[in-house]
Amino acid sequence: MISDQGKNSGRVALITGSTSGIGKAIAQQLANDGFTVVFHSRSSVVEGQKLAGSIPNASYIQADLSDQVQTKRLISKVISLYGRLDVLVNNAGINAVIPHNLLKDATPEIWRNLYEVNVIAPWTLIAEAEQVLRSSSTRECPSSIINISSHAGVRPKGASIPYAASKSALNHVTQLLALTLSPEIRVNAIAPGLVDTPMTENWVEAHKLWKEKSPMKRGAKPGEIAHIASMLVSSSYLTGEIILSDGGLNLT
Ligand code: NAD
């Protein structure tokens, strides 16, 4: 039997927002699994180049995903560098912390910004990558898309209603595209609860909630979400799944 590392040799994975937090852990995990990885971020160019320099054949591409021109260019750059794409992880995302009862604080501008980065950018990246994902796909190793959504897109929770709604939209897009792009491309989502990353550093209440109420008694480490991404990528069958990864908080 060929090992995952051997099987993935020469296969290419693009992970958006991968110079920190969950995206960085997923990129490093997929590199360990044998993939050639492409790091990406909006602005941390030095860190991105450093990460890419530490892994054979890896590269880094900068692109602001709130800009459609740069979003499309990200995929064309990957194709011109490697000529193929096997895995696309839509991890880059933004949040806005707004108490749910302060409706006027959730302005149309905040709604638009969140949708632009959390929903429209993943959509554009998938649309631009569809053909190359199809042509890289084989029966044994179908191409794979993973969208990083949130438990807030599954349950009526989250840092703000616009954020939760944007992640809920991403979950629905995941299932619709799983139907539309099969069997060549599998599409799944991971919906994390609290994860220890720069985004949640100062979320004292959330850390307290997970420690006191969740069955696992803590938030996740980025590597634990990366492990789930690796499992999803290594499957040749799963599609249309939204893996709620909240340490069991939803059960309480
Ligand atoms: P993070 O802040 O470390 O990472 C976010 C990444 O998104 C960064 O690399 C940033 O460069 C990128 N990004 C943001 N706006 C961008 C733009 N306009 N163009 C290009 N890139 C942009 O945070 P994280 O916690 O690792 O978040 C990763 C994903 O996980 C996000 O989609 C987030 O919504 C989701 N998530 C996080 C948690 C958590 O508790 N940390 C929980 C649920 C879901």
PDB file of C-alpha atoms and ligand atoms in Angstrom:
ATOM      1  CA  MET A   1       0.000   0.000   0.000  1.00  0.00           C
ATOM      2  CA  ILE A   2       1.304   3.485  -0.881  1.00  0.00           C
ATOM      3  CA  SER A   3       1.684   5.822   2.148  1.00  0.00           C
ATOM      4  CA  ASP A   4      -0.287   9.090   2.191  1.00  0.00           C
ATOM      5  CA  GLN A   5       3.027  10.939   1.777  1.00  0.00           C
ATOM      6  CA  GLY A   6       3.869   8.952  -1.346  1.00  0.00           C
ATOM      7  CA  LYS A   7       0.340   9.223  -2.709  1.00  0.00           C
ATOM      8  CA  ASN A   8       0.370  13.004  -2.293  1.00  0.00           C
ATOM      9  CA  SER A   9       3.801  13.615  -3.761  1.00  0.00           C
ATOM     10  CA  GLY A  10       3.496  16.209  -6.538  1.00  0.00           C
ATOM     11  CA  ARG A  11      -0.086  17.094  -5.560  1.00  0.00           C
ATOM     12  CA  VAL A  12      -0.636  20.788  -4.829  1.00  0.00           C
ATOM     13  CA  ALA A  13      -2.629  22.396  -1.997  1.00  0.00           C
ATOM     14  CA  LEU A  14      -3.477  26.098  -1.681  1.00  0.00           C
ATOM     15  CA  ILE A  15      -4.421  27.251   1.812  1.00  0.00           C
ATOM     16  CA  THR A  16      -5.703  30.810   2.097  1.00  0.00           C
ATOM     17  CA  GLY A  17      -4.836  32.873   5.171  1.00  0.00           C
ATOM     18  CA  SER A  18      -2.019  30.492   6.063  1.00  0.00           C
ATOM     19  CA  THR A  19       0.612  32.672   7.741  1.00  0.00           C
ATOM     20  CA  SER A  20      -1.081  32.370  11.146  1.00  0.00           C
ATOM     21  CA  GLY A  21      -3.593  30.431  13.204  1.00  0.00           C
ATOM     22  CA  ILE A  22      -5.636  27.598  11.697  1.00  0.00           C
ATOM     23  CA  GLY A  23      -4.460  28.156   8.109  1.00  0.00           C
ATOM     24  CA  LYS A  24      -0.772  27.935   9.046  1.00  0.00           C
ATOM     25  CA  ALA A  25      -1.390  24.689  10.955  1.00  0.00           C
ATOM     26  CA  ILE A  26      -3.311  23.209   7.990  1.00  0.00           C
ATOM     27  CA  ALA A  27      -0.567  24.161   5.519  1.00  0.00           C
ATOM     28  CA  GLN A  28       2.109  22.587   7.724  1.00  0.00           C
ATOM     29  CA  GLN A  29       0.014  19.453   8.224  1.00  0.00           C
ATOM     30  CA  LEU A  30      -0.641  19.041   4.488  1.00  0.00           C
ATOM     31  CA  ALA A  31       3.087  19.553   3.816  1.00  0.00           C
ATOM     32  CA  ASN A  32       3.756  16.723   6.316  1.00  0.00           C
ATOM     33  CA  ASP A  33       1.203  14.644   4.411  1.00  0.00           C
ATOM     34  CA  GLY A  34       3.362  15.028   1.303  1.00  0.00           C
ATOM     35  CA  PHE A  35       1.593  17.879  -0.515  1.00  0.00           C
ATOM     36  CA  THR A  36       3.347  20.758  -2.234  1.00  0.00           C
ATOM     37  CA  VAL A  37       1.796  23.681  -0.368  1.00  0.00           C
ATOM     38  CA  VAL A  38       1.054  27.259  -1.366  1.00  0.00           C
ATOM     39  CA  PHE A  39       0.909  29.709   1.544  1.00  0.00           C
ATOM     40  CA  HIS A  40      -1.161  32.861   1.184  1.00  0.00           C
ATOM     41  CA  SER A  41      -2.031  35.929   3.241  1.00  0.00           C
ATOM     42  CA  ARG A  42      -3.339  39.438   2.812  1.00  0.00           C
ATOM     43  CA  SER A  43      -0.257  41.230   4.147  1.00  0.00           C
ATOM     44  CA  SER A  44       2.319  39.185   6.108  1.00  0.00           C
ATOM     45  CA  VAL A  45       4.711  38.813   3.172  1.00  0.00           C
ATOM     46  CA  VAL A  46       7.901  38.265   5.204  1.00  0.00           C
ATOM     47  CA  GLU A  47       6.300  35.562   7.351  1.00  0.00           C
ATOM     48  CA  GLY A  48       4.774  33.909   4.257  1.00  0.00           C
ATOM     49  CA  GLN A  49       8.116  33.787   2.457  1.00  0.00           C
ATOM     50  CA  LYS A  50       9.808  32.442   5.572  1.00  0.00           C
ATOM     51  CA  LEU A  51       7.236  29.647   5.937  1.00  0.00           C
ATOM     52  CA  ALA A  52       7.443  28.744   2.249  1.00  0.00           C
ATOM     53  CA  GLY A  53      11.268  28.745   2.462  1.00  0.00           C
ATOM     54  CA  SER A  54      11.134  26.160   5.257  1.00  0.00           C
ATOM     55  CA  ILE A  55       9.309  23.513   3.157  1.00  0.00           C
ATOM     56  CA  PRO A  56      10.585  21.942  -0.099  1.00  0.00           C
ATOM     57  CA  ASN A  57       8.775  23.187  -3.263  1.00  0.00           C
ATOM     58  CA  ALA A  58       6.404  25.398  -1.237  1.00  0.00           C
ATOM     59  CA  SER A  59       5.634  28.957  -2.256  1.00  0.00           C
ATOM     60  CA  TYR A  60       3.918  32.049  -0.935  1.00  0.00           C
ATOM     61  CA  ILE A  61       1.498  34.347  -2.753  1.00  0.00           C
ATOM     62  CA  GLN A  62       0.108  37.601  -1.366  1.00  0.00           C
ATOM     63  CA  ALA A  63      -3.447  38.654  -2.281  1.00  0.00           C
ATOM     64  CA  ASP A  64      -6.163  40.764  -0.689  1.00  0.00           C
ATOM     65  CA  LEU A  65      -9.273  38.610  -0.985  1.00  0.00           C
ATOM     66  CA  SER A  66     -11.594  41.591  -0.579  1.00  0.00           C
ATOM     67  CA  ASP A  67     -10.407  42.568  -4.078  1.00  0.00           C
ATOM     68  CA  GLN A  68     -11.811  40.385  -6.872  1.00  0.00           C
ATOM     69  CA  VAL A  69      -8.895  41.076  -9.244  1.00  0.00           C
ATOM     70  CA  GLN A  70      -6.346  39.889  -6.675  1.00  0.00           C
ATOM     71  CA  THR A  71      -8.561  36.926  -5.738  1.00  0.00           C
ATOM     72  CA  LYS A  72      -8.684  35.681  -9.347  1.00  0.00           C
ATOM     73  CA  ARG A  73      -4.958  36.337  -9.769  1.00  0.00           C
ATOM     74  CA  LEU A  74      -4.193  34.073  -6.783  1.00  0.00           C
ATOM     75  CA  ILE A  75      -5.519  31.048  -8.693  1.00  0.00           C
ATOM     76  CA  SER A  76      -3.863  31.983 -11.994  1.00  0.00           C
ATOM     77  CA  LYS A  77      -0.518  32.351 -10.164  1.00  0.00           C
ATOM     78  CA  VAL A  78      -0.862  28.876  -8.631  1.00  0.00           C
ATOM     79  CA  ILE A  79      -1.622  27.428 -12.071  1.00  0.00           C
ATOM     80  CA  SER A  80       1.331  29.194 -13.691  1.00  0.00           C
ATOM     81  CA  LEU A  81       3.667  27.991 -10.905  1.00  0.00           C
ATOM     82  CA  TYR A  82       2.578  24.334 -10.718  1.00  0.00           C
ATOM     83  CA  GLY A  83       0.162  23.627 -13.591  1.00  0.00           C
ATOM     84  CA  ARG A  84      -2.214  21.836 -11.248  1.00  0.00           C
ATOM     85  CA  LEU A  85      -4.252  22.183  -8.051  1.00  0.00           C
ATOM     86  CA  ASP A  86      -5.578  19.260  -6.019  1.00  0.00           C
ATOM     87  CA  VAL A  87      -6.700  20.824  -2.745  1.00  0.00           C
ATOM     88  CA  LEU A  88      -8.147  24.265  -2.019  1.00  0.00           C
ATOM     89  CA  VAL A  89      -8.636  25.255   1.617  1.00  0.00           C
ATOM     90  CA  ASN A  90     -10.707  28.413   1.997  1.00  0.00           C
ATOM     91  CA  ASN A  91      -9.494  29.364   5.446  1.00  0.00           C
ATOM     92  CA  ALA A  92      -9.009  33.161   5.263  1.00  0.00           C
ATOM     93  CA  GLY A  93     -11.795  34.945   7.071  1.00  0.00           C
ATOM     94  CA  ILE A  94     -12.649  38.013   9.081  1.00  0.00           C
ATOM     95  CA  ASN A  95     -14.809  38.543  12.121  1.00  0.00           C
ATOM     96  CA  ALA A  96     -16.650  41.411  13.768  1.00  0.00           C
ATOM     97  CA  VAL A  97     -17.560  41.366  17.441  1.00  0.00           C
ATOM     98  CA  ILE A  98     -20.963  43.017  17.921  1.00  0.00           C
ATOM     99  CA  PRO A  99     -23.482  42.218  20.684  1.00  0.00           C
ATOM    100  CA  HIS A 100     -26.449  40.557  18.960  1.00  0.00           C
ATOM    101  CA  ASN A 101     -28.991  43.001  20.429  1.00  0.00           C
ATOM    102  CA  LEU A 102     -27.248  46.123  19.046  1.00  0.00           C
ATOM    103  CA  LEU A 103     -28.803  45.858  15.601  1.00  0.00           C
ATOM    104  CA  LYS A 104     -27.738  49.297  14.343  1.00  0.00           C
ATOM    105  CA  ASP A 105     -24.085  48.560  15.182  1.00  0.00           C
ATOM    106  CA  ALA A 106     -24.154  45.823  12.544  1.00  0.00           C
ATOM    107  CA  THR A 107     -24.040  48.280   9.657  1.00  0.00           C
ATOM    108  CA  PRO A 108     -24.468  47.426   5.965  1.00  0.00           C
ATOM    109  CA  GLU A 109     -20.754  48.147   5.531  1.00  0.00           C
ATOM    110  CA  ILE A 110     -19.868  45.463   8.114  1.00  0.00           C
ATOM    111  CA  TRP A 111     -22.275  43.010   6.428  1.00  0.00           C
ATOM    112  CA  ARG A 112     -20.697  43.705   3.022  1.00  0.00           C
ATOM    113  CA  ASN A 113     -17.095  43.372   4.286  1.00  0.00           C
ATOM    114  CA  LEU A 114     -17.827  40.065   5.991  1.00  0.00           C
ATOM    115  CA  TYR A 115     -19.630  38.659   2.967  1.00  0.00           C
ATOM    116  CA  GLU A 116     -16.863  39.834   0.629  1.00  0.00           C
ATOM    117  CA  VAL A 117     -14.111  37.924   2.465  1.00  0.00           C
ATOM    118  CA  ASN A 118     -16.055  35.034   4.050  1.00  0.00           C
ATOM    119  CA  VAL A 119     -18.428  34.100   1.207  1.00  0.00           C
ATOM    120  CA  ILE A 120     -17.735  35.829  -2.110  1.00  0.00           C
ATOM    121  CA  ALA A 121     -13.948  35.298  -2.068  1.00  0.00           C
ATOM    122  CA  PRO A 122     -14.235  31.517  -1.445  1.00  0.00           C
ATOM    123  CA  TRP A 123     -16.869  31.392  -4.214  1.00  0.00           C
ATOM    124  CA  THR A 124     -14.597  33.217  -6.662  1.00  0.00           C
ATOM    125  CA  LEU A 125     -11.582  31.059  -5.771  1.00  0.00           C
ATOM    126  CA  ILE A 126     -13.636  27.897  -6.332  1.00  0.00           C
ATOM    127  CA  ALA A 127     -15.067  29.192  -9.621  1.00  0.00           C
ATOM    128  CA  GLU A 128     -11.579  30.135 -10.881  1.00  0.00           C
ATOM    129  CA  ALA A 129     -10.089  26.824  -9.705  1.00  0.00           C
ATOM    130  CA  GLU A 130     -12.885  24.522 -10.915  1.00  0.00           C
ATOM    131  CA  GLN A 131     -11.256  23.490 -14.199  1.00  0.00           C
ATOM    132  CA  VAL A 132      -7.804  22.873 -12.751  1.00  0.00           C
ATOM    133  CA  LEU A 133      -9.267  20.948  -9.795  1.00  0.00           C
ATOM    134  CA  ARG A 134     -11.227  18.794 -12.262  1.00  0.00           C
ATOM    135  CA  SER A 135      -8.228  18.090 -14.438  1.00  0.00           C
ATOM    136  CA  SER A 136      -6.013  17.176 -11.444  1.00  0.00           C
ATOM    137  CA  SER A 137      -8.650  14.793 -10.070  1.00  0.00           C
ATOM    138  CA  THR A 138      -8.428  11.005 -10.342  1.00  0.00           C
ATOM    139  CA  ARG A 139     -10.840   8.289  -9.248  1.00  0.00           C
ATOM    140  CA  GLU A 140      -8.475   7.245  -6.416  1.00  0.00           C
ATOM    141  CA  CYS A 141      -7.723  10.848  -5.363  1.00  0.00           C
ATOM    142  CA  PRO A 142     -10.619  13.168  -6.196  1.00  0.00           C
ATOM    143  CA  SER A 143      -9.760  16.838  -5.759  1.00  0.00           C
ATOM    144  CA  SER A 144     -10.884  18.387  -2.514  1.00  0.00           C
ATOM    145  CA  ILE A 145     -12.182  21.725  -1.291  1.00  0.00           C
ATOM    146  CA  ILE A 146     -12.412  22.513   2.419  1.00  0.00           C
ATOM    147  CA  ASN A 147     -14.197  25.632   3.620  1.00  0.00           C
ATOM    148  CA  ILE A 148     -13.413  26.778   7.153  1.00  0.00           C
ATOM    149  CA  SER A 149     -16.727  28.019   8.481  1.00  0.00           C
ATOM    150  CA  SER A 150     -17.708  28.159  12.164  1.00  0.00           C
ATOM    151  CA  HIS A 151     -19.989  26.579  14.746  1.00  0.00           C
ATOM    152  CA  ALA A 152     -21.649  30.016  14.620  1.00  0.00           C
ATOM    153  CA  GLY A 153     -22.824  29.096  11.121  1.00  0.00           C
ATOM    154  CA  VAL A 154     -24.519  25.966  12.458  1.00  0.00           C
ATOM    155  CA  ARG A 155     -26.068  27.200  15.715  1.00  0.00           C
ATOM    156  CA  PRO A 156     -27.531  30.633  16.572  1.00  0.00           C
ATOM    157  CA  LYS A 157     -24.297  31.768  18.285  1.00  0.00           C
ATOM    158  CA  GLY A 158     -21.155  33.714  17.475  1.00  0.00           C
ATOM    159  CA  ALA A 159     -19.291  36.981  17.822  1.00  0.00           C
ATOM    160  CA  SER A 160     -21.909  38.816  15.752  1.00  0.00           C
ATOM    161  CA  ILE A 161     -24.984  38.070  13.657  1.00  0.00           C
ATOM    162  CA  PRO A 162     -23.339  39.170  10.364  1.00  0.00           C
ATOM    163  CA  TYR A 163     -20.344  36.866  11.053  1.00  0.00           C
ATOM    164  CA  ALA A 164     -22.623  33.925  11.920  1.00  0.00           C
ATOM    165  CA  ALA A 165     -24.763  34.535   8.825  1.00  0.00           C
ATOM    166  CA  SER A 166     -21.691  34.699   6.570  1.00  0.00           C
ATOM    167  CA  LYS A 167     -20.448  31.341   7.911  1.00  0.00           C
ATOM    168  CA  SER A 168     -23.929  29.831   7.593  1.00  0.00           C
ATOM    169  CA  ALA A 169     -23.939  30.946   3.952  1.00  0.00           C
ATOM    170  CA  LEU A 170     -20.528  29.293   3.474  1.00  0.00           C
ATOM    171  CA  ASN A 171     -21.916  26.032   4.910  1.00  0.00           C
ATOM    172  CA  HIS A 172     -24.843  26.115   2.487  1.00  0.00           C
ATOM    173  CA  VAL A 173     -22.538  26.890  -0.439  1.00  0.00           C
ATOM    174  CA  THR A 174     -20.444  23.880   0.667  1.00  0.00           C
ATOM    175  CA  GLN A 175     -23.379  21.490   0.360  1.00  0.00           C
ATOM    176  CA  LEU A 176     -24.698  22.985  -2.888  1.00  0.00           C
ATOM    177  CA  LEU A 177     -21.231  22.745  -4.468  1.00  0.00           C
ATOM    178  CA  ALA A 178     -20.728  19.195  -3.182  1.00  0.00           C
ATOM    179  CA  LEU A 179     -23.736  18.286  -5.315  1.00  0.00           C
ATOM    180  CA  THR A 180     -22.687  20.436  -8.259  1.00  0.00           C
ATOM    181  CA  LEU A 181     -18.987  19.521  -8.524  1.00  0.00           C
ATOM    182  CA  SER A 182     -19.119  15.780  -7.796  1.00  0.00           C
ATOM    183  CA  PRO A 183     -17.668  13.270  -8.413  1.00  0.00           C
ATOM    184  CA  GLU A 184     -14.407  14.939  -9.513  1.00  0.00           C
ATOM    185  CA  ILE A 185     -14.344  17.481  -6.677  1.00  0.00           C
ATOM    186  CA  ARG A 186     -15.351  16.774  -3.082  1.00  0.00           C
ATOM    187  CA  VAL A 187     -16.472  19.796  -1.028  1.00  0.00           C
ATOM    188  CA  ASN A 188     -16.590  19.772   2.778  1.00  0.00           C
ATOM    189  CA  ALA A 189     -16.501  22.291   5.616  1.00  0.00           C
ATOM    190  CA  ILE A 190     -14.995  22.357   9.079  1.00  0.00           C
ATOM    191  CA  ALA A 191     -17.018  24.374  11.579  1.00  0.00           C
ATOM    192  CA  PRO A 192     -14.718  25.021  14.557  1.00  0.00           C
ATOM    193  CA  GLY A 193     -15.848  26.264  17.921  1.00  0.00           C
ATOM    194  CA  LEU A 194     -13.230  28.252  19.835  1.00  0.00           C
ATOM    195  CA  VAL A 195      -9.659  27.818  18.564  1.00  0.00           C
ATOM    196  CA  ASP A 196      -6.561  29.382  20.191  1.00  0.00           C
ATOM    197  CA  THR A 197      -5.426  31.761  17.416  1.00  0.00           C
ATOM    198  CA  PRO A 198      -4.579  35.479  17.082  1.00  0.00           C
ATOM    199  CA  MET A 199      -8.278  36.078  16.229  1.00  0.00           C
ATOM    200  CA  THR A 200      -9.466  34.874  19.643  1.00  0.00           C
ATOM    201  CA  GLU A 201      -6.535  35.964  21.838  1.00  0.00           C
ATOM    202  CA  ASN A 202      -8.626  38.460  23.796  1.00  0.00           C
ATOM    203  CA  TRP A 203     -11.917  36.540  23.873  1.00  0.00           C
ATOM    204  CA  VAL A 204     -11.856  36.055  27.657  1.00  0.00           C
ATOM    205  CA  GLU A 205     -15.551  35.115  27.958  1.00  0.00           C
ATOM    206  CA  ALA A 206     -15.352  32.517  25.180  1.00  0.00           C
ATOM    207  CA  HIS A 207     -12.286  30.870  26.736  1.00  0.00           C
ATOM    208  CA  LYS A 208     -14.128  30.763  30.074  1.00  0.00           C
ATOM    209  CA  LEU A 209     -17.224  29.250  28.439  1.00  0.00           C
ATOM    210  CA  TRP A 210     -15.271  26.467  26.726  1.00  0.00           C
ATOM    211  CA  LYS A 211     -13.275  25.727  29.892  1.00  0.00           C
ATOM    212  CA  GLU A 212     -16.342  25.516  32.101  1.00  0.00           C
ATOM    213  CA  LYS A 213     -19.048  24.117  29.819  1.00  0.00           C
ATOM    214  CA  SER A 214     -17.624  22.133  26.936  1.00  0.00           C
ATOM    215  CA  PRO A 215     -17.112  18.381  27.420  1.00  0.00           C
ATOM    216  CA  MET A 216     -13.470  18.750  26.319  1.00  0.00           C
ATOM    217  CA  LYS A 217     -13.008  21.605  28.860  1.00  0.00           C
ATOM    218  CA  ARG A 218     -11.049  23.835  26.459  1.00  0.00           C
ATOM    219  CA  GLY A 219     -10.911  25.388  23.021  1.00  0.00           C
ATOM    220  CA  ALA A 220      -9.064  23.606  20.201  1.00  0.00           C
ATOM    221  CA  LYS A 221      -5.429  24.066  19.215  1.00  0.00           C
ATOM    222  CA  PRO A 222      -4.924  24.984  15.532  1.00  0.00           C
ATOM    223  CA  GLY A 223      -3.147  21.634  15.005  1.00  0.00           C
ATOM    224  CA  GLU A 224      -6.299  19.783  16.065  1.00  0.00           C
ATOM    225  CA  ILE A 225      -8.326  21.521  13.349  1.00  0.00           C
ATOM    226  CA  ALA A 226      -5.491  20.806  10.893  1.00  0.00           C
ATOM    227  CA  HIS A 227      -5.742  17.113  11.781  1.00  0.00           C
ATOM    228  CA  ILE A 228      -9.442  17.157  10.792  1.00  0.00           C
ATOM    229  CA  ALA A 229      -8.538  18.893   7.506  1.00  0.00           C
ATOM    230  CA  SER A 230      -5.951  16.187   6.831  1.00  0.00           C
ATOM    231  CA  MET A 231      -8.561  13.465   7.447  1.00  0.00           C
ATOM    232  CA  LEU A 232     -11.023  15.156   5.078  1.00  0.00           C
ATOM    233  CA  VAL A 233      -8.389  15.522   2.371  1.00  0.00           C
ATOM    234  CA  SER A 234      -7.268  11.912   2.713  1.00  0.00           C
ATOM    235  CA  SER A 235     -10.805  10.582   2.245  1.00  0.00           C
ATOM    236  CA  SER A 236     -11.717   9.608  -1.309  1.00  0.00           C
ATOM    237  CA  TYR A 237     -15.429   9.508  -0.529  1.00  0.00           C
ATOM    238  CA  LEU A 238     -16.668  12.123   1.953  1.00  0.00           C
ATOM    239  CA  THR A 239     -18.441  15.094   0.417  1.00  0.00           C
ATOM    240  CA  GLY A 240     -20.997  17.671   1.561  1.00  0.00           C
ATOM    241  CA  GLU A 241     -20.112  17.264   5.235  1.00  0.00           C
ATOM    242  CA  ILE A 242     -19.918  20.079   7.742  1.00  0.00           C
ATOM    243  CA  ILE A 243     -17.738  18.803  10.565  1.00  0.00           C
ATOM    244  CA  LEU A 244     -18.772  20.593  13.738  1.00  0.00           C
ATOM    245  CA  SER A 245     -15.552  20.727  15.782  1.00  0.00           C
ATOM    246  CA  ASP A 246     -16.392  22.457  19.047  1.00  0.00           C
ATOM    247  CA  GLY A 247     -15.197  19.990  21.693  1.00  0.00           C
ATOM    248  CA  GLY A 248     -18.823  18.982  22.240  1.00  0.00           C
ATOM    249  CA  LEU A 249     -20.103  22.386  23.389  1.00  0.00           C
ATOM    250  CA  ASN A 250     -23.190  21.992  21.173  1.00  0.00           C
ATOM    251  CA  LEU A 251     -24.287  19.032  23.330  1.00  0.00           C
ATOM    252  CA  THR A 252     -24.632  21.117  26.494  1.00  0.00           C
TER     253      THR A 252
HETATM  254  P1  NAD B   1      -6.252  34.419  11.940  1.00  0.00           P
HETATM  255  O1  NAD B   1      -6.574  35.842  12.166  1.00  0.00           O
HETATM  256  O2  NAD B   1      -4.989  33.846  12.505  1.00  0.00           O
HETATM  257  O3  NAD B   1      -6.304  34.064  10.386  1.00  0.00           O
HETATM  258  C1  NAD B   1      -7.117  34.716   9.494  1.00  0.00           C
HETATM  259  C2  NAD B   1      -6.405  34.727   8.169  1.00  0.00           C
HETATM  260  O4  NAD B   1      -7.272  35.302   7.193  1.00  0.00           O
HETATM  261  C3  NAD B   1      -5.121  35.568   8.185  1.00  0.00           C
HETATM  262  O5  NAD B   1      -4.061  34.810   7.646  1.00  0.00           O
HETATM  263  C4  NAD B   1      -5.420  36.742   7.244  1.00  0.00           C
HETATM  264  O6  NAD B   1      -4.312  37.089   6.440  1.00  0.00           O
HETATM  265  C5  NAD B   1      -6.521  36.156   6.364  1.00  0.00           C
HETATM  266  N1  NAD B   1      -7.357  37.233   5.833  1.00  0.00           N
HETATM  267  C6  NAD B   1      -8.239  38.021   6.492  1.00  0.00           C
HETATM  268  N2  NAD B   1      -8.740  38.942   5.642  1.00  0.00           N
HETATM  269  C7  NAD B   1      -8.168  38.725   4.438  1.00  0.00           C
HETATM  270  C8  NAD B   1      -8.240  39.367   3.177  1.00  0.00           C
HETATM  271  N3  NAD B   1      -9.004  40.430   2.966  1.00  0.00           N
HETATM  272  N4  NAD B   1      -7.487  38.880   2.176  1.00  0.00           N
HETATM  273  C9  NAD B   1      -6.682  37.821   2.372  1.00  0.00           C
HETATM  274  N5  NAD B   1      -6.560  37.165   3.531  1.00  0.00           N
HETATM  275  C10 NAD B   1      -7.288  37.631   4.561  1.00  0.00           C
HETATM  276  O7  NAD B   1      -7.514  33.638  12.526  1.00  0.00           O
HETATM  277  P2  NAD B   1      -7.942  32.111  12.606  1.00  0.00           P
HETATM  278  O8  NAD B   1      -8.645  31.998  13.890  1.00  0.00           O
HETATM  279  O9  NAD B   1      -6.832  31.189  12.288  1.00  0.00           O
HETATM  280  O10 NAD B   1      -9.063  32.051  11.457  1.00  0.00           O
HETATM  281  C11 NAD B   1      -9.032  31.188  10.341  1.00  0.00           C
HETATM  282  C12 NAD B   1     -10.450  30.848   9.916  1.00  0.00           C
HETATM  283  O11 NAD B   1     -11.088  30.090  10.934  1.00  0.00           O
HETATM  284  C13 NAD B   1     -11.342  32.066   9.663  1.00  0.00           C
HETATM  285  O12 NAD B   1     -12.141  31.839   8.526  1.00  0.00           O
HETATM  286  C14 NAD B   1     -12.207  32.102  10.913  1.00  0.00           C
HETATM  287  O13 NAD B   1     -13.438  32.745  10.682  1.00  0.00           O
HETATM  288  C15 NAD B   1     -12.349  30.635  11.200  1.00  0.00           C
HETATM  289  N6  NAD B   1     -12.720  30.315  12.582  1.00  0.00           N
HETATM  290  C16 NAD B   1     -11.890  30.622  13.617  1.00  0.00           C
HETATM  291  C17 NAD B   1     -12.276  30.294  14.912  1.00  0.00           C
HETATM  292  C18 NAD B   1     -11.418  30.587  16.106  1.00  0.00           C
HETATM  293  O14 NAD B   1     -11.876  30.409  17.239  1.00  0.00           O
HETATM  294  N7  NAD B   1     -10.173  31.020  15.931  1.00  0.00           N
HETATM  295  C19 NAD B   1     -13.497  29.659  15.143  1.00  0.00           C
HETATM  296  C20 NAD B   1     -14.320  29.363  14.066  1.00  0.00           C
HETATM  297  C21 NAD B   1     -13.917  29.686  12.791  1.00  0.00           C
END
